[in-house]
Amino acid sequence: MGLGYLHSQLIIHRDICPANLWVTEHGLVKIMEFGAARDAMSYLDSNDWGRLTLDTRGPAEAPQVLGRYDYMPAEQARDPHAANVASDLYCLGSTLYHCLTGQVPFPSPDPVRQVLKHAEETPAPLTDFARNIPEALQEVVSKVLAKNPDDRYASAEEFASVLSEIVPPAVLPELEPLSPDFLNWLQSSAAKGTPDLPEVVEYPPAFREFANYVSQVR
C-alpha cells in the first residue's frame, strides 16, 4: 500500500483527500501532491520549532494549513507538526467516508466549526446514506475516525487488511511488459534528438482576420 510505504520512509503526507488520490486507467490508486509533507519536513529539518506557527508571512514561515479541514483530524489542526501515522489514517478514513456517503464527515463552510466537530462529534452513521452498508464496515470507519489517535489502527497495512476482509480488493488486469524491441527503439530515438519540426505556415492577415471572425460566431 502506498501510504504504508510512505510511513515506512518516515514521511507523513498530511493531506490525504480525494483530490490527491488519482486512479489510473488500470484501477491503480496513486498518491499525489506532497506539498504539505514537503513543507512540514523542511520546517522540521530546520529544528526551529518557534517558526511552526499558523501564520503566513512568506516562504520562511509555516503555511496557514498543512492539510484540509474537511478531512483533517483535530490534533493536526491544533498543532501542524503533531501530525503522525494516525493523522494520515484519519484523513484516509475521512476520504473513505466521503466515498461511501457522498459527503465529508462534517460538512460546514466554517473551518473553526469543522475542527470542533472533528474533535467532539461523531459523524452521521453510514446507514443514514445507504441501508445496505455492512455493520462491519461501519465499525472500521468508526475506528479509523476515532478522536483519540491511539484508538485508531496502528498502521496503513492493518487498516487495509481489515478493510479487505469486508470489501475484497478488485482484481486488476495484468500489465504486459514493454517489449525489448520497443525499448531499443525508444532509446535509439532519444539518442537522435528531437526531429526537425515542420515549417510554420504564415497565413495572410486577411485570412487570419476572417478565421478569428468565424471562431466567434455562435
Short mmCIF file of C-alpha atoms in Angstrom, two decimals:
data_model
loop_
_atom_site.label_atom_id
_atom_site.label_comp_id
_atom_site.label_asym_id
_atom_site.label_seq_id
_atom_site.Cartn_x
_atom_site.Cartn_y
_atom_site.Cartn_z
CA MET A 1 0.00 0.00 0.00
CA GLY A 2 1.36 3.38 -1.00
CA LEU A 3 0.56 5.14 2.26
CA GLY A 4 2.20 2.37 4.26
CA TYR A 5 5.35 2.73 2.16
CA LEU A 6 5.45 6.48 2.81
CA HIS A 7 5.20 5.86 6.53
CA SER A 8 7.98 3.26 6.35
CA GLN A 9 10.15 6.05 4.90
CA LEU A 10 9.18 8.32 7.82
CA ILE A 11 7.08 10.55 5.55
CA ILE A 12 3.72 11.85 6.77
CA HIS A 13 1.60 13.05 3.86
CA ARG A 14 -0.72 15.33 5.91
CA ASP A 15 -3.17 15.92 3.05
CA ILE A 16 -4.80 12.62 2.07
CA CYS A 17 -8.08 13.51 0.36
CA PRO A 18 -9.98 12.61 -2.84
CA ALA A 19 -8.25 15.36 -4.84
CA ASN A 20 -4.86 13.85 -4.04
CA LEU A 21 -5.75 10.25 -4.89
CA TRP A 22 -5.64 9.67 -8.64
CA VAL A 23 -6.89 6.46 -10.23
CA THR A 24 -5.15 5.17 -13.35
CA GLU A 25 -6.96 3.57 -16.27
CA HIS A 26 -5.97 0.20 -14.82
CA GLY A 27 -7.57 0.94 -11.45
CA LEU A 28 -4.38 1.69 -9.54
CA VAL A 29 -4.59 4.47 -6.96
CA LYS A 30 -1.68 6.94 -6.95
CA ILE A 31 -0.98 9.28 -4.05
CA MET A 32 -0.33 12.78 -5.36
CA GLU A 33 0.54 16.26 -4.07
CA PHE A 34 3.28 16.07 -1.46
CA GLY A 35 3.35 19.81 -0.85
CA ALA A 36 2.18 19.61 2.76
CA ALA A 37 4.60 16.78 3.52
CA ARG A 38 7.46 18.66 1.86
CA ASP A 39 6.73 21.89 3.70
CA ALA A 40 6.44 20.16 7.05
CA MET A 41 9.66 18.21 6.53
CA SER A 42 11.56 21.37 5.64
CA TYR A 43 10.37 23.06 8.84
CA LEU A 44 11.14 20.03 10.99
CA ASP A 45 14.61 19.76 9.47
CA SER A 46 15.29 23.36 10.46
CA ASN A 47 14.80 22.42 14.16
CA ASP A 48 13.33 25.87 14.64
CA TRP A 49 10.06 24.93 16.30
CA GLY A 50 9.24 28.54 17.04
CA ARG A 51 8.64 29.15 13.34
CA LEU A 52 5.99 26.43 13.15
CA THR A 53 3.06 28.79 13.52
CA LEU A 54 -0.28 29.06 11.79
CA ASP A 55 0.63 32.46 10.42
CA THR A 56 1.66 33.13 6.84
CA ARG A 57 4.44 35.67 6.41
CA GLY A 58 6.40 34.29 3.49
CA PRO A 59 8.31 31.18 2.43
CA ALA A 60 10.26 31.01 5.70
CA GLU A 61 7.10 30.64 7.77
CA ALA A 62 4.77 27.67 8.11
CA PRO A 63 1.76 27.75 5.77
CA GLN A 64 -1.61 28.56 7.25
CA VAL A 65 -2.84 24.97 6.98
CA LEU A 66 -0.95 21.75 6.29
CA GLY A 67 -3.97 19.82 5.05
CA ARG A 68 -7.69 20.34 4.56
CA TYR A 69 -10.25 20.83 7.30
CA ASP A 70 -12.78 18.55 5.56
CA TYR A 71 -10.58 15.52 6.24
CA MET A 72 -8.12 16.66 8.90
CA PRO A 73 -8.06 15.26 12.46
CA ALA A 74 -8.37 17.74 15.29
CA GLU A 75 -4.85 17.12 16.59
CA GLN A 76 -3.35 18.12 13.24
CA ALA A 77 -5.49 21.26 13.04
CA ARG A 78 -4.38 22.31 16.52
CA ASP A 79 -0.70 21.55 16.00
CA PRO A 80 0.56 21.07 12.40
CA HIS A 81 3.84 19.43 13.42
CA ALA A 82 2.00 16.91 15.62
CA ALA A 83 0.71 15.00 12.58
CA ASN A 84 1.74 11.35 12.51
CA VAL A 85 0.71 7.99 11.05
CA ALA A 86 -2.60 8.11 12.93
CA SER A 87 -3.34 11.53 11.44
CA ASP A 88 -2.85 10.26 7.89
CA LEU A 89 -5.11 7.30 8.66
CA TYR A 90 -7.79 9.68 9.92
CA CYS A 91 -7.56 11.64 6.65
CA LEU A 92 -7.83 8.37 4.74
CA GLY A 93 -10.83 7.38 6.84
CA SER A 94 -12.49 10.73 6.13
CA THR A 95 -11.87 10.12 2.44
CA LEU A 96 -13.42 6.66 2.69
CA TYR A 97 -16.42 8.17 4.49
CA HIS A 98 -16.79 10.69 1.66
CA CYS A 99 -16.65 7.90 -0.94
CA LEU A 100 -19.31 5.86 0.86
CA THR A 101 -21.73 8.68 1.70
CA GLY A 102 -21.13 11.37 -0.90
CA GLN A 103 -20.21 13.99 1.69
CA VAL A 104 -17.39 14.76 4.10
CA PRO A 105 -17.80 13.72 7.76
CA PHE A 106 -18.67 17.23 8.93
CA PRO A 107 -19.89 19.50 6.11
CA SER A 108 -19.52 23.17 7.03
CA PRO A 109 -18.26 26.35 5.34
CA ASP A 110 -16.73 27.39 8.68
CA PRO A 111 -13.31 25.77 9.28
CA VAL A 112 -13.45 26.53 13.02
CA ARG A 113 -16.73 24.64 13.35
CA GLN A 114 -15.26 21.78 11.37
CA VAL A 115 -12.26 21.50 13.68
CA LEU A 116 -14.57 21.46 16.72
CA LYS A 117 -16.77 18.80 15.13
CA HIS A 118 -13.76 16.64 14.27
CA ALA A 119 -12.68 16.96 17.91
CA GLU A 120 -16.01 16.43 19.66
CA GLU A 121 -18.73 14.98 17.42
CA THR A 122 -19.40 11.66 15.73
CA PRO A 123 -20.22 11.75 12.01
CA ALA A 124 -23.61 10.50 10.84
CA PRO A 125 -23.77 6.70 10.51
CA LEU A 126 -23.10 5.27 7.07
CA THR A 127 -26.54 3.66 7.11
CA ASP A 128 -28.12 7.12 7.08
CA PHE A 129 -26.95 7.29 3.47
CA ALA A 130 -27.16 3.65 2.34
CA ARG A 131 -29.03 0.92 4.21
CA ASN A 132 -27.09 -1.94 2.66
CA ILE A 133 -23.73 -0.95 4.16
CA PRO A 134 -22.43 -3.80 6.37
CA GLU A 135 -22.19 -3.15 10.10
CA ALA A 136 -18.58 -4.35 9.99
CA LEU A 137 -17.72 -1.55 7.57
CA GLN A 138 -19.29 0.98 9.93
CA GLU A 139 -17.09 -0.37 12.72
CA VAL A 140 -13.97 0.02 10.57
CA VAL A 141 -14.84 3.61 9.68
CA SER A 142 -15.66 4.45 13.30
CA LYS A 143 -12.30 3.08 14.45
CA VAL A 144 -10.21 4.90 11.85
CA LEU A 145 -12.08 8.13 12.71
CA ALA A 146 -11.59 7.74 16.46
CA LYS A 147 -10.98 11.02 18.29
CA ASN A 148 -8.01 9.60 20.20
CA PRO A 149 -5.16 8.80 17.77
CA ASP A 150 -4.19 5.79 19.92
CA ASP A 151 -7.62 4.25 19.28
CA ARG A 152 -7.14 4.18 15.51
CA TYR A 153 -5.42 1.47 13.51
CA ALA A 154 -1.72 1.12 14.17
CA SER A 155 -0.70 1.25 10.51
CA ALA A 156 -1.98 1.65 6.98
CA GLU A 157 -1.29 -2.05 6.41
CA GLU A 158 -3.53 -3.04 9.31
CA PHE A 159 -6.28 -0.74 8.09
CA ALA A 160 -6.06 -2.15 4.56
CA SER A 161 -6.02 -5.73 5.84
CA VAL A 162 -9.16 -5.30 7.94
CA LEU A 163 -10.90 -3.43 5.14
CA SER A 164 -10.06 -6.10 2.56
CA GLU A 165 -11.84 -8.71 4.69
CA ILE A 166 -15.06 -6.74 4.29
CA VAL A 167 -14.62 -5.31 0.81
CA PRO A 168 -12.49 -7.68 -1.31
CA PRO A 169 -10.00 -5.77 -3.46
CA ALA A 170 -10.75 -5.55 -7.16
CA VAL A 171 -8.85 -7.87 -9.46
CA LEU A 172 -6.58 -5.66 -11.53
CA PRO A 173 -5.63 -6.63 -15.07
CA GLU A 174 -2.10 -7.87 -15.61
CA LEU A 175 0.00 -5.30 -17.41
CA GLU A 176 2.08 -6.58 -20.29
CA PRO A 177 5.77 -5.65 -20.01
CA LEU A 178 7.20 -3.43 -22.71
CA SER A 179 8.94 -5.43 -25.42
CA PRO A 180 12.75 -5.19 -25.74
CA ASP A 181 12.34 -4.08 -29.38
CA PHE A 182 10.20 -1.13 -28.31
CA LEU A 183 12.63 -0.14 -25.56
CA ASN A 184 15.55 -0.33 -28.01
CA TRP A 185 13.64 1.82 -30.50
CA LEU A 186 12.77 4.32 -27.75
CA GLN A 187 16.40 4.54 -26.67
CA SER A 188 17.69 5.00 -30.21
CA SER A 189 15.04 7.63 -30.94
CA ALA A 190 16.01 9.57 -27.83
CA ALA A 191 19.66 9.46 -28.85
CA LYS A 192 18.86 11.05 -32.20
CA GLY A 193 17.33 14.07 -30.53
CA THR A 194 14.17 15.93 -31.44
CA PRO A 195 13.23 15.58 -35.12
CA ASP A 196 13.03 18.69 -37.26
CA LEU A 197 9.68 20.39 -36.87
CA PRO A 198 7.63 21.21 -39.96
CA GLU A 199 7.88 24.71 -41.30
CA VAL A 200 5.30 27.07 -39.87
CA VAL A 201 2.87 28.34 -42.47
CA GLU A 202 2.31 32.09 -42.31
CA TYR A 203 -1.23 32.99 -43.36
CA PRO A 204 -2.03 36.44 -44.79
CA PRO A 205 -3.58 38.98 -42.37
CA ALA A 206 -6.92 38.94 -44.21
CA PHE A 207 -7.26 35.19 -43.72
CA ARG A 208 -6.36 35.41 -40.01
CA GLU A 209 -8.96 38.15 -39.52
CA PHE A 210 -11.61 36.03 -41.25
CA ALA A 211 -10.71 32.95 -39.18
CA ASN A 212 -10.94 34.99 -35.99
CA TYR A 213 -14.40 36.23 -37.02
CA VAL A 214 -15.63 32.70 -37.76
CA SER A 215 -14.40 31.42 -34.39
CA GLN A 216 -16.58 34.00 -32.59
CA VAL A 217 -19.78 33.22 -34.48
CA ARG A 218 -22.20 31.20 -32.34
#
